[in-house]
PDB file of C-alpha atoms in Angstrom:
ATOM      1  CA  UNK A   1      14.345   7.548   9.150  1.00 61.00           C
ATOM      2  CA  UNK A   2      11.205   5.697   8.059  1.00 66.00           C
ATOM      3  CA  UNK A   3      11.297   7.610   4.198  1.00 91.00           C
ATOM      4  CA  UNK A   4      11.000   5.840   0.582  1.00 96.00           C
ATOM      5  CA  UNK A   5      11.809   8.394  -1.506  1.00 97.00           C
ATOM      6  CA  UNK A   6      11.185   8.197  -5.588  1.00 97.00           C
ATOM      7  CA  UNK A   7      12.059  10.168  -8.395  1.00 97.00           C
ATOM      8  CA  UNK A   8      10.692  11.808 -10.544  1.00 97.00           C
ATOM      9  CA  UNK A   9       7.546  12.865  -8.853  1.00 96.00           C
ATOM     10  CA  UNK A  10       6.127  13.229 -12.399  1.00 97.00           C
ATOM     11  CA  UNK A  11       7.058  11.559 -16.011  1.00 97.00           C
ATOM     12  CA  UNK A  12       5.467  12.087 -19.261  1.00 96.00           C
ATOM     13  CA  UNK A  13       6.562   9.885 -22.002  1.00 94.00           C
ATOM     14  CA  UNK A  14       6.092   8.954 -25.342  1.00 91.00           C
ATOM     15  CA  UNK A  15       5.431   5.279 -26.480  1.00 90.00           C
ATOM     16  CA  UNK A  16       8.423   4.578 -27.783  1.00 89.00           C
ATOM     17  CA  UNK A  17      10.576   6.088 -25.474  1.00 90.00           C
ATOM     18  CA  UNK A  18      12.728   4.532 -22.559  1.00 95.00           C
ATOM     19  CA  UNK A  19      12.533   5.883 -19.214  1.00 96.00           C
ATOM     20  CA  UNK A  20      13.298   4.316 -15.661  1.00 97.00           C
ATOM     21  CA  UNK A  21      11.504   5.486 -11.820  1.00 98.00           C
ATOM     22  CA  UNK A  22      13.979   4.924  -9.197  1.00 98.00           C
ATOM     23  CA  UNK A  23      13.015   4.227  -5.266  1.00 98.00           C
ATOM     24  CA  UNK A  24      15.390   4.732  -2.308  1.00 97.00           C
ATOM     25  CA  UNK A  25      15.351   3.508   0.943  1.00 96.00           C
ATOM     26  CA  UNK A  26      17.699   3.404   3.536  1.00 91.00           C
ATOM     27  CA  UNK A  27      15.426   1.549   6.522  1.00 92.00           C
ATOM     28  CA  UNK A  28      17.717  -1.777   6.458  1.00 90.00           C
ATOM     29  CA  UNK A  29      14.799  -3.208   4.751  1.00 90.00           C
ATOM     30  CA  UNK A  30      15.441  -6.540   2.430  1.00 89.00           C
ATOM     31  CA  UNK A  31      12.328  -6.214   0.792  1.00 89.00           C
ATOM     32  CA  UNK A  32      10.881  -4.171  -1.828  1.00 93.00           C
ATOM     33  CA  UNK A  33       7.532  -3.666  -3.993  1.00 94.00           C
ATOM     34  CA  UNK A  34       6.473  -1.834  -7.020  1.00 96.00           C
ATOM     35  CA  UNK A  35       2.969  -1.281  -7.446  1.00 96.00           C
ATOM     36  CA  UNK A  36       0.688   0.367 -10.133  1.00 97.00           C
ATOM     37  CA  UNK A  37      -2.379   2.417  -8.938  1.00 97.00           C
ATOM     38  CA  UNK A  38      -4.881   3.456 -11.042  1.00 96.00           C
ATOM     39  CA  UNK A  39      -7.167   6.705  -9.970  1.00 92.00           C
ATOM     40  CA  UNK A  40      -9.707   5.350  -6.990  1.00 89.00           C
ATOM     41  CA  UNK A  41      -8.293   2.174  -7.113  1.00 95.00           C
ATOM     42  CA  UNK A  42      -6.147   0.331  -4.614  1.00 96.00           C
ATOM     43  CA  UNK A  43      -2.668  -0.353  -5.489  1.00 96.00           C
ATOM     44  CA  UNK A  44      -1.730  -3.430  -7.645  1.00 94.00           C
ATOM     45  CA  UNK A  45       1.182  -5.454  -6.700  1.00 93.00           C
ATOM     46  CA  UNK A  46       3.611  -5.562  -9.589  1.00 95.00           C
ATOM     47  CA  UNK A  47       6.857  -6.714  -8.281  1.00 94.00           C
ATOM     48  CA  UNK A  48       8.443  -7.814  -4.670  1.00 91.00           C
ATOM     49  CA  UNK A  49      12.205  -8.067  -4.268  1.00 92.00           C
ATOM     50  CA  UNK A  50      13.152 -10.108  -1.462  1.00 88.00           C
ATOM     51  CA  UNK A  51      17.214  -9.632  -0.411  1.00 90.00           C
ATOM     52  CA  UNK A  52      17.871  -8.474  -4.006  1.00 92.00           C
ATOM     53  CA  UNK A  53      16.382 -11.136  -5.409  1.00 92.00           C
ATOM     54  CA  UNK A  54      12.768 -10.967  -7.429  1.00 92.00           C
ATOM     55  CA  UNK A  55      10.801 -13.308  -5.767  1.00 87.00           C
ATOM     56  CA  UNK A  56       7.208 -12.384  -7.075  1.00 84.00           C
ATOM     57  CA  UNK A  57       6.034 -10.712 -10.414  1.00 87.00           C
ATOM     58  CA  UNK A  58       2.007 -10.450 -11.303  1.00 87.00           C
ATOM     59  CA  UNK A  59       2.430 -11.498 -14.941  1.00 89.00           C
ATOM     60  CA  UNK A  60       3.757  -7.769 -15.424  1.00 94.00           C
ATOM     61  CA  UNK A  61       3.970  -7.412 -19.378  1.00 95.00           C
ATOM     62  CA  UNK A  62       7.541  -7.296 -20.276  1.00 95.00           C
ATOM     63  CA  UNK A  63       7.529  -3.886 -21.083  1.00 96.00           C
ATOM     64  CA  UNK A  64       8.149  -3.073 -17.608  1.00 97.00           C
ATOM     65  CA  UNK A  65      11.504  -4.414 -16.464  1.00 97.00           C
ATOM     66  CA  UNK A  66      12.686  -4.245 -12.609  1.00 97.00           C
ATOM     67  CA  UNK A  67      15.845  -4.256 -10.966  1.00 97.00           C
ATOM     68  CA  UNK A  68      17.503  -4.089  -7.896  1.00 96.00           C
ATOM     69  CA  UNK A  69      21.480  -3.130  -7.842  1.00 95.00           C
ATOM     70  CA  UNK A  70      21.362  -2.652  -3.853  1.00 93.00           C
ATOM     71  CA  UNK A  71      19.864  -3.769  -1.146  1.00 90.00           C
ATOM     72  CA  UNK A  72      18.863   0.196  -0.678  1.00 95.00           C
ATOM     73  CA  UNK A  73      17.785   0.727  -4.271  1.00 97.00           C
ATOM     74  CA  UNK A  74      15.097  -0.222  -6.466  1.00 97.00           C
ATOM     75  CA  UNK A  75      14.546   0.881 -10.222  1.00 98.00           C
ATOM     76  CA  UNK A  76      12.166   0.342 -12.935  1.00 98.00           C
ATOM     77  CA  UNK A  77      13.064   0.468 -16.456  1.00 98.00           C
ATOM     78  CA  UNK A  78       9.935   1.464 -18.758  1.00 97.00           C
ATOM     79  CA  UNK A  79       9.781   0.918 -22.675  1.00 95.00           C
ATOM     80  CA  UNK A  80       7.318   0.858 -25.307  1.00 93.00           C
ATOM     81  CA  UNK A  81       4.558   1.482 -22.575  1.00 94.00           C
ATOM     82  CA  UNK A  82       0.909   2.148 -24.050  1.00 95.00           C
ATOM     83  CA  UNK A  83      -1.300   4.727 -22.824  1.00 95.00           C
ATOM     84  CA  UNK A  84      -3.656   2.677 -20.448  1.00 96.00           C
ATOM     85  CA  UNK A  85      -0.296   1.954 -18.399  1.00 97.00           C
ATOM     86  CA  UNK A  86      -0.851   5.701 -17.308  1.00 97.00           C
ATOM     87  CA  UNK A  87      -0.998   5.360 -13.729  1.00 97.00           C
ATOM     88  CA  UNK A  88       0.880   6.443 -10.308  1.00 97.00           C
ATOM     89  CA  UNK A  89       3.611   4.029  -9.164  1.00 98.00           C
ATOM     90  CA  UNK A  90       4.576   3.206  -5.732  1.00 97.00           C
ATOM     91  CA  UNK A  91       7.313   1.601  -4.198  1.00 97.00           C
ATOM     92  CA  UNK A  92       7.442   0.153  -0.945  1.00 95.00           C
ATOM     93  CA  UNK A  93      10.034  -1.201   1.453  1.00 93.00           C
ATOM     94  CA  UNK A  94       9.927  -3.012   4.612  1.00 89.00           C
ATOM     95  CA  UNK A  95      11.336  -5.979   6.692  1.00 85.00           C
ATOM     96  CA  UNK A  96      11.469  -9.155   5.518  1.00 75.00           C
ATOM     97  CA  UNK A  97      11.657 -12.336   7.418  1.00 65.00           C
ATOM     98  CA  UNK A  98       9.797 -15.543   6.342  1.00 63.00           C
ATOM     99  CA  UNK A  99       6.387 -15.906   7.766  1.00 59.00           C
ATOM    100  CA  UNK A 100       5.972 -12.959   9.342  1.00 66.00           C
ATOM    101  CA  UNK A 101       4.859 -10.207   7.564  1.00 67.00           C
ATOM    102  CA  UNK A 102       5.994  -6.548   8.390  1.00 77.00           C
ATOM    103  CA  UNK A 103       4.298  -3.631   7.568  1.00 86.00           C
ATOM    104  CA  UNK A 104       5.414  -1.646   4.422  1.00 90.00           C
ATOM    105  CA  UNK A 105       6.402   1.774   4.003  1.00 93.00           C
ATOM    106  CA  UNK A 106       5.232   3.994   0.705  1.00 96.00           C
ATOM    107  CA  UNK A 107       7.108   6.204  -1.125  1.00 97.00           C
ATOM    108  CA  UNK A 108       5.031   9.534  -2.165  1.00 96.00           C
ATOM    109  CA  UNK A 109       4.998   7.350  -6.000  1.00 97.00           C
ATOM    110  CA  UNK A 110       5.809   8.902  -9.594  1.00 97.00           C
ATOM    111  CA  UNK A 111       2.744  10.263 -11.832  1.00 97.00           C
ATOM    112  CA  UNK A 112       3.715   8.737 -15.247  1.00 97.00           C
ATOM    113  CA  UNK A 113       1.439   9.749 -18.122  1.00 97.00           C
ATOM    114  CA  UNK A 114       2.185   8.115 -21.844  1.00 96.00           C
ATOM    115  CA  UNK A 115       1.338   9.975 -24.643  1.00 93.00           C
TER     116      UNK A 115
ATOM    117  CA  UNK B   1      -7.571 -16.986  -0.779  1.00 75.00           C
ATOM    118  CA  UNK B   2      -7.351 -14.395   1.751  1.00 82.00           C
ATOM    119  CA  UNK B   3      -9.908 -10.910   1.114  1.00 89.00           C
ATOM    120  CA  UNK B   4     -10.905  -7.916   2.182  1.00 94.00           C
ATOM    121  CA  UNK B   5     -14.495  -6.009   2.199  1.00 96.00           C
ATOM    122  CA  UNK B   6     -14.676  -2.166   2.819  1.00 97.00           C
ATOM    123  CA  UNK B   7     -18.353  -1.120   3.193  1.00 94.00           C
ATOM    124  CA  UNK B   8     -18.994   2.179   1.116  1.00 93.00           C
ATOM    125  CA  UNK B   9     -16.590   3.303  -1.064  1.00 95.00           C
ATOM    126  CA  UNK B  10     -17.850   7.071   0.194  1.00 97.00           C
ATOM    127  CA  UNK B  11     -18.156   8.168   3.744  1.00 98.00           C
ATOM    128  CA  UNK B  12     -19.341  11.847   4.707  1.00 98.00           C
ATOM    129  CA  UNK B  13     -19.151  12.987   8.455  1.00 97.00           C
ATOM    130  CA  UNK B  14     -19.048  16.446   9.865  1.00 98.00           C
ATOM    131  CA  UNK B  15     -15.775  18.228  11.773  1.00 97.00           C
ATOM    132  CA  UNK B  16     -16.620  16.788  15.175  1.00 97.00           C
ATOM    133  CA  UNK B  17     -18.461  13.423  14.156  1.00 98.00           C
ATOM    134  CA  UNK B  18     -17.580   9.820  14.770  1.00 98.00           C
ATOM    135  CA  UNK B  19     -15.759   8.312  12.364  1.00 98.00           C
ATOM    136  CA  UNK B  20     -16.575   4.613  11.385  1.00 98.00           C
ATOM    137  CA  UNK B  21     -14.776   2.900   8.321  1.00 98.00           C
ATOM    138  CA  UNK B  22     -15.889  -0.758   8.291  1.00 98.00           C
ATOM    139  CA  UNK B  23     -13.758  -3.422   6.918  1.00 97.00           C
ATOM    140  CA  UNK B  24     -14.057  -7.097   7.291  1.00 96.00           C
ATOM    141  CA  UNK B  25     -11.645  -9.672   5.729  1.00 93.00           C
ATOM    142  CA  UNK B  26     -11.316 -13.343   4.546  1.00 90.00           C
ATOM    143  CA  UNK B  27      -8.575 -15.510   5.461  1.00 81.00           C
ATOM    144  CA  UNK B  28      -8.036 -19.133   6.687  1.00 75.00           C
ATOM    145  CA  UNK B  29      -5.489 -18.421   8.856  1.00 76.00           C
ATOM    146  CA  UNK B  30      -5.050 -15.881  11.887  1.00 77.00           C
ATOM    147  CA  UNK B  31      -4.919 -12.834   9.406  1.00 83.00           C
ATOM    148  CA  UNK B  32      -2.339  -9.618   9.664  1.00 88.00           C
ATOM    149  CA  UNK B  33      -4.790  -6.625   9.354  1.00 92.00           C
ATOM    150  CA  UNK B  34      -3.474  -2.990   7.863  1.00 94.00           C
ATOM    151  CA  UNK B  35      -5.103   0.038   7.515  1.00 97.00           C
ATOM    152  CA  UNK B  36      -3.478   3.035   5.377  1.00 97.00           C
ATOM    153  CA  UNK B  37      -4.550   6.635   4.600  1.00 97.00           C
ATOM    154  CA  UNK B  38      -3.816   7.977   1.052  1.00 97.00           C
ATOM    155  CA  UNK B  39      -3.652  11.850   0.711  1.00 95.00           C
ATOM    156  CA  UNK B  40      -4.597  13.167  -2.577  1.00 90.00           C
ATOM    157  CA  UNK B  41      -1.625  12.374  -5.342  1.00 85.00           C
ATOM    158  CA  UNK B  42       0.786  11.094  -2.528  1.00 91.00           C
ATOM    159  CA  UNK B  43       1.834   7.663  -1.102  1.00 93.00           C
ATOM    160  CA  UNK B  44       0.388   5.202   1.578  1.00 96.00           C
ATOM    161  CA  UNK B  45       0.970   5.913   5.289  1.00 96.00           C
ATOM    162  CA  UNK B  46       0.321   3.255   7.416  1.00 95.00           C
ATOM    163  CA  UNK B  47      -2.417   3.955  10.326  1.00 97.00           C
ATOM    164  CA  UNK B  48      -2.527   1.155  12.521  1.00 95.00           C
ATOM    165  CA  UNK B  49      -1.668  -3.039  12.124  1.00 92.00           C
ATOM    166  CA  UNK B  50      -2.873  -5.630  13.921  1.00 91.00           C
ATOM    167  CA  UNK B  51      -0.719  -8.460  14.494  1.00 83.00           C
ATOM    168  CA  UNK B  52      -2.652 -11.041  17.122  1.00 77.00           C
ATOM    169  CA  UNK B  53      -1.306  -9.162  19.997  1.00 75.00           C
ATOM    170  CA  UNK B  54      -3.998  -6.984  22.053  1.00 84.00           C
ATOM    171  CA  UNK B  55      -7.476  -6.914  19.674  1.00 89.00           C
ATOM    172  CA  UNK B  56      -7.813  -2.765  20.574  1.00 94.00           C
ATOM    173  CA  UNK B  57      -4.745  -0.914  18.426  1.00 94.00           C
ATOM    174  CA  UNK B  58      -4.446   2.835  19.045  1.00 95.00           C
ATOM    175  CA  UNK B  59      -2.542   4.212  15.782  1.00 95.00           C
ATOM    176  CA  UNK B  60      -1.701   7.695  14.539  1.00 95.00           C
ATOM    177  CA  UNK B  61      -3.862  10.892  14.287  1.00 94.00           C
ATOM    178  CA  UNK B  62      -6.405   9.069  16.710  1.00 96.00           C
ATOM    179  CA  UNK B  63      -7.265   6.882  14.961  1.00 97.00           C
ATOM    180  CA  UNK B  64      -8.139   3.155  16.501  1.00 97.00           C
ATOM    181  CA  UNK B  65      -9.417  -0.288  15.138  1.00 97.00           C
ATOM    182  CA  UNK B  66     -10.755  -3.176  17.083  1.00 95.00           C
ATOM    183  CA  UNK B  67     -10.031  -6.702  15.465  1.00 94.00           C
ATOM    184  CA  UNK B  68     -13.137  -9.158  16.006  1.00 93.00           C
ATOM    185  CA  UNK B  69     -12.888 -12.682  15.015  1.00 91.00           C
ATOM    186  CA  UNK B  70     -16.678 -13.496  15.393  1.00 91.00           C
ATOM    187  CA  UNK B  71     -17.158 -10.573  13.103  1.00 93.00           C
ATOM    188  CA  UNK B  72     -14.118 -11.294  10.862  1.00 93.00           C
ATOM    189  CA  UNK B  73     -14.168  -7.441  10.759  1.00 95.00           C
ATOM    190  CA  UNK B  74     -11.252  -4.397  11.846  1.00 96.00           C
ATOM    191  CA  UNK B  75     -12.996  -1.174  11.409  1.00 98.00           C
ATOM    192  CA  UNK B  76     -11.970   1.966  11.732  1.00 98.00           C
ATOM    193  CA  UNK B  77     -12.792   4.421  14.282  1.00 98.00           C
ATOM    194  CA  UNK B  78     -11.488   7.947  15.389  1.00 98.00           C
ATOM    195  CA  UNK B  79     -13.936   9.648  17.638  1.00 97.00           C
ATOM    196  CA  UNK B  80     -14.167  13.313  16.452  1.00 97.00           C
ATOM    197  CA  UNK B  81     -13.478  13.917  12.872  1.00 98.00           C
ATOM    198  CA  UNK B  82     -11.243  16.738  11.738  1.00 97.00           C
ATOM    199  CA  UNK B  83     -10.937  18.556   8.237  1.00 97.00           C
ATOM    200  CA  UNK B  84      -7.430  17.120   7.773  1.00 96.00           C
ATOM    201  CA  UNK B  85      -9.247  13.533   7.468  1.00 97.00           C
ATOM    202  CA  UNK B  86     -10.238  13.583   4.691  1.00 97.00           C
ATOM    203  CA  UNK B  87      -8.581  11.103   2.039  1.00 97.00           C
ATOM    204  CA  UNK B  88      -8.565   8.279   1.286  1.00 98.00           C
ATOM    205  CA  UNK B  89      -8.156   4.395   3.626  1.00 98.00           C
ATOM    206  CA  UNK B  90      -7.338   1.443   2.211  1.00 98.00           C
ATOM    207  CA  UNK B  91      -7.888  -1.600   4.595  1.00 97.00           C
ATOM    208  CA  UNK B  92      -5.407  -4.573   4.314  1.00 94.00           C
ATOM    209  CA  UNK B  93      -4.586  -8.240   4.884  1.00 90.00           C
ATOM    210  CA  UNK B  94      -1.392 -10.581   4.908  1.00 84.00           C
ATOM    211  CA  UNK B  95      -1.306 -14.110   6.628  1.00 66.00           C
ATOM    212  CA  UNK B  96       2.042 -14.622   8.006  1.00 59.00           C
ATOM    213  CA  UNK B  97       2.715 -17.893   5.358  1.00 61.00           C
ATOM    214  CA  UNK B  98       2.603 -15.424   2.704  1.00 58.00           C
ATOM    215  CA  UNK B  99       6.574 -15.133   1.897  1.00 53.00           C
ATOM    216  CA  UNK B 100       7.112 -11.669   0.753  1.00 56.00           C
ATOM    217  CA  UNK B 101       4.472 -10.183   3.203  1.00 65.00           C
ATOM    218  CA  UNK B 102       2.060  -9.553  -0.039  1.00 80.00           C
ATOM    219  CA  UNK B 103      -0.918  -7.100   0.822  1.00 88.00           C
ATOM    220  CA  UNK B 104      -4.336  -7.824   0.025  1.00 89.00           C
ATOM    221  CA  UNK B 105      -6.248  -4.336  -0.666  1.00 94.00           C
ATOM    222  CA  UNK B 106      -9.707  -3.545  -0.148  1.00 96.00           C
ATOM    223  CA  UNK B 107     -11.251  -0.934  -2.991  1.00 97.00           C
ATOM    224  CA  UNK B 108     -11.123   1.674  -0.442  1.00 97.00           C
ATOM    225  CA  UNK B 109     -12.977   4.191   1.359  1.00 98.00           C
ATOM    226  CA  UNK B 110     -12.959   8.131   0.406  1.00 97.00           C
ATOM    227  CA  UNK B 111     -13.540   9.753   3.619  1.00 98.00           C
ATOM    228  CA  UNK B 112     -15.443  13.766   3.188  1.00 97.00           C
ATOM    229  CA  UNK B 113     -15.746  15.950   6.235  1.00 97.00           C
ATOM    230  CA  UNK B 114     -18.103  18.808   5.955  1.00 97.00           C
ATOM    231  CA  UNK B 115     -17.432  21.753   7.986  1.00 95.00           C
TER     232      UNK B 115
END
């Protein structure tokens, strides 16, 4: 099973609401990614857990909050966005051993709008 | 700092063409080369890596690169084009010191084919 799955597929939210995207995988993999892509743009590298523990953030703004309960799980928690954070979100998975650097694996992303 | 170059952000071929994505990269160290296809509004599938074994990879849907360090380039190349190819590749980079296995993205190439 080489799957990422995320839900929701789609999100619309309001700018003061709170909202979370949740990614599943169930590969074995230690590490995971969030990522931000805007439309015709590659992705952007947000987050990267490595064994549960958040080894890299991109100066996110705080408004976007990560967080990893499982090794198999990945969630993140959304407040107070603004509309330019309007994007589609990907998470990724994949192996994760130091200094060599696996391929990662895509979920099909949520469509988040902000209103 | 490690980069990556895709030559024309548009392609157009014909059903039946050769088709040529170029990408060439920056890196000081022996680089780990990706490429992905994106689908309109779903994830990343990976294509192909290269990973310093043979310089020729074969990958899915017939799709091949050749990695060229005179040429610091890893195109793309799938001899006969098919309707179902077009979307979108992303060509990417990771050097094997990178802990977390972070991707470098080019901007991308949106790949037509005309019937």
């Amino acid at each position: 099973d080489t799957e990422v799955t995320q839900t929701p597929k789609h999100l619309v939210m309001g700018m003061t609401n709170k909202k979370s995207l949740k990614c599943e995988q169930h590969m074995g993999h230690r590490a995971m990614y969030w990522y931000k892509q805007k439309a015709k743009k590659p992705p952007e590298l947000m987050f990267v857990y490595s064994y549960e523990k958040l080894s890299i953030n991109e100066s996110v703004p705080s408004r976007f909050s990560p967080e990893c309960p499982n090794s198999s799980l990945l969630n993140l928690h959304l407040h107070a966005l603004q509309p330019e954070d309007s994007a589609l979100y990907l998470c990724a998975s994949s192996q994760d051993r130091q200094q060599i650097p696996y391929e990662q694996y895509f979920g099909p992303g949520t469509r988040l709008t902000v209103t | 700092a490690q980069s990556v170059t895709q030559l024309g952000s548009h392609v157009s071929v014909s059903e039946g063409a050769l088709v040529l994505l170029r990408c060439n990269y920056s890196s000081s160290v022996p680089p780990y080369l990706f490429w992905y296809v994106q689908y309109p509004n779903q994830g990343l599938q990976l294509l192909l890596k290269y990973t310093s074994a043979a310089t020729l990879v074969k990958g899915i849907n017939g799709f091949e690169a050749e990695f060229k360090k005179s040429e610091t380039s890893f195109h793309l190349t799938k001899p006969s084009a098919h309707m179902s190819d077009a979307a979108e590749y992303f060509c990417a980079v990771s050097d094997k010191y990178n802990q977390g296995g972070k991707l470098i993205f080019g901007q991308g190439t949106e790949l037509s084919v005309k019937p």
